[in-house]
PDB file of C-alpha atoms in Angstrom:
ATOM      1  CA  MET A  51      62.713 309.727  33.249  1.00 47.00           C
ATOM      2  CA  ALA A  52      62.395 306.734  30.980  1.00 50.00           C
ATOM      3  CA  ILE A  53      60.841 307.301  27.590  1.00 51.00           C
ATOM      4  CA  GLY A  54      59.560 304.183  25.907  1.00 49.00           C
ATOM      5  CA  SER A  55      61.294 301.889  28.379  1.00 46.00           C
ATOM      6  CA  LYS A  56      61.080 298.157  27.973  1.00 53.00           C
ATOM      7  CA  SER A  57      60.408 295.835  30.882  1.00 63.00           C
ATOM      8  CA  ASP A  58      63.822 294.137  30.498  1.00 73.00           C
ATOM      9  CA  GLY A  59      65.601 297.461  31.139  1.00 78.00           C
ATOM     10  CA  ALA A  60      67.260 297.569  27.713  1.00 91.00           C
ATOM     11  CA  PHE A  61      67.547 300.899  25.908  1.00 96.00           C
ATOM     12  CA  ASP A  62      68.675 301.803  22.419  1.00 96.00           C
ATOM     13  CA  TYR A  63      69.983 305.177  23.591  1.00 97.00           C
ATOM     14  CA  ILE A  64      70.968 306.679  26.929  1.00 97.00           C
ATOM     15  CA  VAL A  65      71.111 310.476  27.029  1.00 97.00           C
ATOM     16  CA  VAL A  66      73.015 311.891  29.996  1.00 95.00           C
ATOM     17  CA  GLY A  67      71.905 315.371  31.020  1.00 92.00           C
ATOM     18  CA  GLY A  68      68.441 316.863  30.894  1.00 90.00           C
ATOM     19  CA  GLY A  69      69.501 320.277  29.654  1.00 89.00           C
ATOM     20  CA  SER A  70      68.153 321.873  26.502  1.00 89.00           C
ATOM     21  CA  ALA A  71      70.193 319.686  24.167  1.00 93.00           C
ATOM     22  CA  GLY A  72      69.668 316.470  26.145  1.00 93.00           C
ATOM     23  CA  CYS A  73      65.895 316.901  26.339  1.00 93.00           C
ATOM     24  CA  LEU A  74      65.672 317.787  22.659  1.00 95.00           C
ATOM     25  CA  LEU A  75      67.812 314.815  21.664  1.00 96.00           C
ATOM     26  CA  ALA A  76      65.814 312.389  23.828  1.00 96.00           C
ATOM     27  CA  ASN A  77      62.571 313.745  22.385  1.00 96.00           C
ATOM     28  CA  ARG A  78      63.759 313.373  18.806  1.00 97.00           C
ATOM     29  CA  LEU A  79      65.129 309.874  19.376  1.00 97.00           C
ATOM     30  CA  SER A  80      61.895 308.759  21.023  1.00 96.00           C
ATOM     31  CA  GLN A  81      59.738 309.842  18.063  1.00 97.00           C
ATOM     32  CA  ASN A  82      60.131 306.316  16.740  1.00 95.00           C
ATOM     33  CA  PRO A  83      57.920 304.107  18.962  1.00 93.00           C
ATOM     34  CA  ALA A  84      60.300 301.178  18.437  1.00 94.00           C
ATOM     35  CA  THR A  85      63.233 303.102  19.926  1.00 95.00           C
ATOM     36  CA  ARG A  86      63.850 302.930  23.666  1.00 96.00           C
ATOM     37  CA  VAL A  87      65.464 306.056  25.147  1.00 97.00           C
ATOM     38  CA  LEU A  88      66.602 306.729  28.716  1.00 96.00           C
ATOM     39  CA  LEU A  89      67.132 310.361  29.749  1.00 94.00           C
ATOM     40  CA  LEU A  90      69.183 310.785  32.929  1.00 93.00           C
ATOM     41  CA  GLU A  91      69.289 314.015  34.931  1.00 91.00           C
ATOM     42  CA  ALA A  92      70.994 314.220  38.319  1.00 91.00           C
ATOM     43  CA  GLY A  93      69.304 317.448  39.374  1.00 88.00           C
ATOM     44  CA  LYS A  94      65.771 317.932  40.626  1.00 87.00           C
ATOM     45  CA  SER A  95      62.736 319.001  38.613  1.00 88.00           C
ATOM     46  CA  ASP A  96      62.434 322.663  37.668  1.00 87.00           C
ATOM     47  CA  SER A  97      59.672 323.345  40.186  1.00 91.00           C
ATOM     48  CA  TYR A  98      61.737 325.947  42.081  1.00 93.00           C
ATOM     49  CA  PRO A  99      59.758 329.205  41.536  1.00 94.00           C
ATOM     50  CA  TRP A 100      62.819 331.369  40.836  1.00 94.00           C
ATOM     51  CA  ILE A 101      63.628 329.296  37.733  1.00 93.00           C
ATOM     52  CA  HIS A 102      60.511 330.655  36.021  1.00 92.00           C
ATOM     53  CA  ILE A 103      61.061 334.365  36.721  1.00 91.00           C
ATOM     54  CA  PRO A 104      63.589 336.348  34.632  1.00 88.00           C
ATOM     55  CA  VAL A 105      65.250 337.970  37.663  1.00 92.00           C
ATOM     56  CA  GLY A 106      65.325 334.540  39.316  1.00 92.00           C
ATOM     57  CA  TYR A 107      68.831 333.865  38.059  1.00 92.00           C
ATOM     58  CA  LEU A 108      69.972 335.963  41.027  1.00 93.00           C
ATOM     59  CA  TYR A 109      68.574 333.212  43.272  1.00 95.00           C
ATOM     60  CA  CYS A 110      69.598 330.275  41.081  1.00 95.00           C
ATOM     61  CA  ILE A 111      73.236 330.959  40.204  1.00 94.00           C
ATOM     62  CA  GLY A 112      75.337 330.269  43.266  1.00 95.00           C
ATOM     63  CA  ASN A 113      72.520 328.309  44.910  1.00 96.00           C
ATOM     64  CA  PRO A 114      73.392 324.633  45.510  1.00 95.00           C
ATOM     65  CA  ARG A 115      69.732 323.749  44.941  1.00 94.00           C
ATOM     66  CA  THR A 116      69.934 324.758  41.270  1.00 94.00           C
ATOM     67  CA  ASP A 117      73.652 325.179  40.497  1.00 95.00           C
ATOM     68  CA  TRP A 118      76.398 322.541  40.553  1.00 95.00           C
ATOM     69  CA  MET A 119      78.650 325.272  42.054  1.00 97.00           C
ATOM     70  CA  TYR A 120      81.612 324.621  39.749  1.00 97.00           C
ATOM     71  CA  GLN A 121      84.678 326.860  39.790  1.00 97.00           C
ATOM     72  CA  THR A 122      87.310 327.260  37.108  1.00 97.00           C
ATOM     73  CA  GLU A 123      90.885 326.301  37.824  1.00 97.00           C
ATOM     74  CA  PRO A 124      93.118 329.102  39.133  1.00 97.00           C
ATOM     75  CA  ASP A 125      94.264 331.169  36.165  1.00 97.00           C
ATOM     76  CA  LYS A 126      97.572 332.977  35.840  1.00 96.00           C
ATOM     77  CA  GLY A 127      95.862 335.740  33.820  1.00 96.00           C
ATOM     78  CA  LEU A 128      93.536 336.311  36.790  1.00 96.00           C
ATOM     79  CA  ASN A 129      96.386 336.461  39.323  1.00 97.00           C
ATOM     80  CA  GLY A 130      95.627 332.898  40.395  1.00 97.00           C
ATOM     81  CA  ARG A 131      91.939 333.563  41.027  1.00 98.00           C
ATOM     82  CA  THR A 132      89.085 331.264  40.062  1.00 98.00           C
ATOM     83  CA  LEU A 133      85.744 332.167  38.550  1.00 97.00           C
ATOM     84  CA  ARG A 134      82.278 330.771  39.102  1.00 95.00           C
ATOM     85  CA  TYR A 135      81.153 328.451  36.322  1.00 95.00           C
ATOM     86  CA  PRO A 136      77.371 328.173  36.789  1.00 94.00           C
ATOM     87  CA  ARG A 137      75.895 324.895  35.520  1.00 94.00           C
ATOM     88  CA  GLY A 138      72.201 324.156  35.913  1.00 93.00           C
ATOM     89  CA  LYS A 139      71.353 321.400  38.367  1.00 93.00           C
ATOM     90  CA  THR A 140      67.788 320.838  37.206  1.00 90.00           C
ATOM     91  CA  LEU A 141      65.804 319.537  34.298  1.00 87.00           C
ATOM     92  CA  GLY A 142      66.544 322.109  31.615  1.00 88.00           C
ATOM     93  CA  GLY A 143      70.159 322.526  32.703  1.00 91.00           C
ATOM     94  CA  CYS A 144      71.808 325.918  32.327  1.00 91.00           C
ATOM     95  CA  SER A 145      68.917 327.296  30.299  1.00 90.00           C
ATOM     96  CA  SER A 146      66.807 326.992  33.454  1.00 91.00           C
ATOM     97  CA  ILE A 147      69.063 329.217  35.554  1.00 92.00           C
ATOM     98  CA  ASN A 148      70.287 331.827  33.056  1.00 89.00           C
ATOM     99  CA  GLY A 149      67.493 334.355  33.600  1.00 83.00           C
ATOM    100  CA  MET A 150      65.740 333.378  30.353  1.00 75.00           C
ATOM    101  CA  ILE A 151      68.528 335.035  28.352  1.00 75.00           C
TER     102      ILE A 151
END
């Protein structure tokens, strides 16, 4: 989503990641009408119904539609096991898939 984009494609700021912090930062930077801000998000919009229901995290975490499906590196303290590392793959980032916690 381009906020205040200029026809020549030049931006004053490029914010990578449309999570809570990225959206807030892009919004604040774009308060000045003379500032051109580009907000980049690789995931889809947050139109998936389970994102908007508290128990929906059960259907969002571990779902490639809404989760980047990252795993930690094998850890000696876990006997070489890995853990899931849920990261939101949607506008709103992790705050969109954490069950509104």
